[in-house]
mmCIF file of C-alpha atoms and ligand atoms in Angstrom:
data_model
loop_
_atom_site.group_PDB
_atom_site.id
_atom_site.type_symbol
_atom_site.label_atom_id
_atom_site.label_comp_id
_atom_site.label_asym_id
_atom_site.label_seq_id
_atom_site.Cartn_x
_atom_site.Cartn_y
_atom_site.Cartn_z
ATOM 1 C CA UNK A 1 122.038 114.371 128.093
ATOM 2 C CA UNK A 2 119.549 117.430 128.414
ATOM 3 C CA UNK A 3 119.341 118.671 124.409
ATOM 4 C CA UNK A 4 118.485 122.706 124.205
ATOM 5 C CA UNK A 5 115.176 123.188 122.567
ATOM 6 C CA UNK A 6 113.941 126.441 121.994
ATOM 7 C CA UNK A 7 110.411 128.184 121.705
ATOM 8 C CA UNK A 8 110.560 128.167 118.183
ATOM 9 C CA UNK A 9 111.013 124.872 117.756
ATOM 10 C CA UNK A 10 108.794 123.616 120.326
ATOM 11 C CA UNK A 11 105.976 125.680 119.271
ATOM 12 C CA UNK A 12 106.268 124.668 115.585
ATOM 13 C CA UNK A 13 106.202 120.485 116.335
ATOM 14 C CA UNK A 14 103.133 121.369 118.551
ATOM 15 C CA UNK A 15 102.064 122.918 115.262
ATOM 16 C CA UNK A 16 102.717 119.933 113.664
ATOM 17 C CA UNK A 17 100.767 118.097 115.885
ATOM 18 C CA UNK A 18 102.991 117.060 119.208
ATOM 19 C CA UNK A 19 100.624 118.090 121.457
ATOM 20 C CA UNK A 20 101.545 118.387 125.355
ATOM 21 C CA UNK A 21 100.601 120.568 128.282
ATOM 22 C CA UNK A 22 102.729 123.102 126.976
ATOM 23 C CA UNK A 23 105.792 124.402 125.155
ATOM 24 C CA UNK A 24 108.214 123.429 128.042
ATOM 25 C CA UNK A 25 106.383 120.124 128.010
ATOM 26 C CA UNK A 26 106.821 120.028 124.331
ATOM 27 C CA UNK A 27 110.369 120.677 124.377
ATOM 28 C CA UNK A 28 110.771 118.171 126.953
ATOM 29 C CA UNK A 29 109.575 115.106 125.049
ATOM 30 C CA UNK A 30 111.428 116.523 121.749
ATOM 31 C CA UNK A 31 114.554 116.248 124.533
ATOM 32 C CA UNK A 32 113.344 112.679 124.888
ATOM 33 C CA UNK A 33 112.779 111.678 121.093
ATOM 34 C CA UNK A 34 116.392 112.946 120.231
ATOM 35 C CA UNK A 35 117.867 110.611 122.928
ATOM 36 C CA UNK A 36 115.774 107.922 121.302
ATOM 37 C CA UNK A 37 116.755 108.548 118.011
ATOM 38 C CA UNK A 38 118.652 107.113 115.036
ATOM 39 C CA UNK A 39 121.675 108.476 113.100
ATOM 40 C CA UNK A 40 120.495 109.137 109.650
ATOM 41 C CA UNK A 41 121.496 110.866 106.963
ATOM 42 C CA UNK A 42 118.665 113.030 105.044
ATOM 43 C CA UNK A 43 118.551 116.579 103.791
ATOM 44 C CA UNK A 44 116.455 118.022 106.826
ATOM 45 C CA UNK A 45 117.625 116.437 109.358
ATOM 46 C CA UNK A 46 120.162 114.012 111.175
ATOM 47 C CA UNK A 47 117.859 112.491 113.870
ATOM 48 C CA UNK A 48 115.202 110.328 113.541
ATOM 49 C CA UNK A 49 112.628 109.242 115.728
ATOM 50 C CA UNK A 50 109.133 107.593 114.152
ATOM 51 C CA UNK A 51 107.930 109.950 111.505
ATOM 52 C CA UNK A 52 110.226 113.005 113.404
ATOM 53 C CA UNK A 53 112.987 114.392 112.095
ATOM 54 C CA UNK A 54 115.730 116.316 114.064
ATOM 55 C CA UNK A 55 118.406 118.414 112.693
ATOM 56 C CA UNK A 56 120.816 118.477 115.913
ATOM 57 C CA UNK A 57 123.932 120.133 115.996
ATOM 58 C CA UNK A 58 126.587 119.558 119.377
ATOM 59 C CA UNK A 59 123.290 119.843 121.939
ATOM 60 C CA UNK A 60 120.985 122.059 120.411
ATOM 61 C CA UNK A 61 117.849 120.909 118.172
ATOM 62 C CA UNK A 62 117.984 122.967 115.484
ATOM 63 C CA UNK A 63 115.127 121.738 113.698
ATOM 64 C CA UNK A 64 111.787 120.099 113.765
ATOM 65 C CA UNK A 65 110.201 117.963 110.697
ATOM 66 C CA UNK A 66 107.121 115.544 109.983
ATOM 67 C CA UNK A 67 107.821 113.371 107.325
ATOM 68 C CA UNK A 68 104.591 113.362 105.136
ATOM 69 C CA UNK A 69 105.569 111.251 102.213
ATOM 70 C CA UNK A 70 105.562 107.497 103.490
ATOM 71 C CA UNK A 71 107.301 106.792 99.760
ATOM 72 C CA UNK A 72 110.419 109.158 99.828
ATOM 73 C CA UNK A 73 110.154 109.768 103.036
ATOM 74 C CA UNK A 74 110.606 113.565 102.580
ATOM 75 C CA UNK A 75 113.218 113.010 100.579
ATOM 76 C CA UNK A 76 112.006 114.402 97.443
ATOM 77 C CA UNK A 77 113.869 111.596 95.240
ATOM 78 C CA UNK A 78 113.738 108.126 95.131
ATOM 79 C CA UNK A 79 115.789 105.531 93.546
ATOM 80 C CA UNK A 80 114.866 103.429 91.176
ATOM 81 C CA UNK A 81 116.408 100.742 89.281
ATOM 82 C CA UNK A 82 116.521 100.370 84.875
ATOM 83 C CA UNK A 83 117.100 97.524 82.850
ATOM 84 C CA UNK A 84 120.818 97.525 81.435
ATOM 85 C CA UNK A 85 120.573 98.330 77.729
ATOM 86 C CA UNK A 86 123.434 96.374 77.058
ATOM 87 C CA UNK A 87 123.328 93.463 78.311
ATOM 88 C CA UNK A 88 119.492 93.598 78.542
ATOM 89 C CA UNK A 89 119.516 92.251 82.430
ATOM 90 C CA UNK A 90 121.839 89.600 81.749
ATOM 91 C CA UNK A 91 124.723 91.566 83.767
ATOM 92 C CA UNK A 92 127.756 92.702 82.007
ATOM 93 C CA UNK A 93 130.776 95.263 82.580
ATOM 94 C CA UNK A 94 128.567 98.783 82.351
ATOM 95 C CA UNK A 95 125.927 97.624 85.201
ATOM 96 C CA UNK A 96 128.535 95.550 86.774
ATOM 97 C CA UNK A 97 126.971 92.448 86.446
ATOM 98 C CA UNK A 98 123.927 93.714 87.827
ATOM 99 C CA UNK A 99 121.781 93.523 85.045
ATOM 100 C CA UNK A 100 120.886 97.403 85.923
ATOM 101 C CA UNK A 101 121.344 100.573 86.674
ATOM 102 C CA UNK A 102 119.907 102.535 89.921
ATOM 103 C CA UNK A 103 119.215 106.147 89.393
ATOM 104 C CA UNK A 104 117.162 109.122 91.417
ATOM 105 C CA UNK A 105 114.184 110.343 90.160
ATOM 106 C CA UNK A 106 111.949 112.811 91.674
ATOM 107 C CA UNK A 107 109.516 111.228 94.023
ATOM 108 C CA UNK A 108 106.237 110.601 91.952
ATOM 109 C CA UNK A 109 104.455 110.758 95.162
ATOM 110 C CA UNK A 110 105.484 114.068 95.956
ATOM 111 C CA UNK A 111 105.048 115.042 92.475
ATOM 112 C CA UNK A 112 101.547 113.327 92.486
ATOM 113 C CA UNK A 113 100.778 115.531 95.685
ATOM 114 C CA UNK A 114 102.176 118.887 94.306
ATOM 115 C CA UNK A 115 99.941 118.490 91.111
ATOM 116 C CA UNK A 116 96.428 117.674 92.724
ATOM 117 C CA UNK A 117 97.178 121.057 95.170
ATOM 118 C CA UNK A 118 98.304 123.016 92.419
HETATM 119 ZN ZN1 LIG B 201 124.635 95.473 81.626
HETATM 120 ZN ZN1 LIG B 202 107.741 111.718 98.271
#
């Protein structure tokens, strides 16, 4: 399967640093990644191929993406896990017998990053 790649797109992963010959040559290999790829489920894209993200819809790439943070991967949130205050880690019924509770915070890299270029 050929996937439909436009200028746009091409031009802005060889922004992003996917250099070829040229944009046809660009959108070729982004052709080739999306075969390649994984199924995932993130909030830019549905594809995934190394650190490239695809949003694809039917046989179109709609979408290019680098992911930058190797922690969230982009995601903006991570999840993190807390000590049950009730049962203090031992497990009960409010963690489930877990022992704790997983929650999303915002990504402290991300954060990190957005503070040292502000
Ligand atoms: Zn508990
Ligand atoms: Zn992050």
């Amino acid at each position: 399967m050929q996937y439909q790649v436009s200028q746009i797109v091409a031009n802005y992963a060889r922004s992003l640093g996917l250099c070829d010959e040229d944009t046809t040559a660009v959108a070729l290999r982004i052709s080739q990644m999306v075969r390649e790829s994984a199924h995932i489920t993130h909030p830019v894209g549905n594809r995934r191929y190394e650190e490239w993200l695809f949003k694809v819809e039917d046989n179109e790439v709609l979408r290019v993406h680098l992911i930058t943070c190797p922690v969230c991967e982009d995601r903006k949130r991570i999840t993190v896990s807390d000590i049950c205050e009730k049962c203090d880690g031992a497990g009960c019924p409010a963690c489930r017998n877990r022992g704790d509770h997983e929650k999303m915070i915002p990504c402290p890299h991300c954060t990190g990053n957005q503070h040292l270029t502000n």
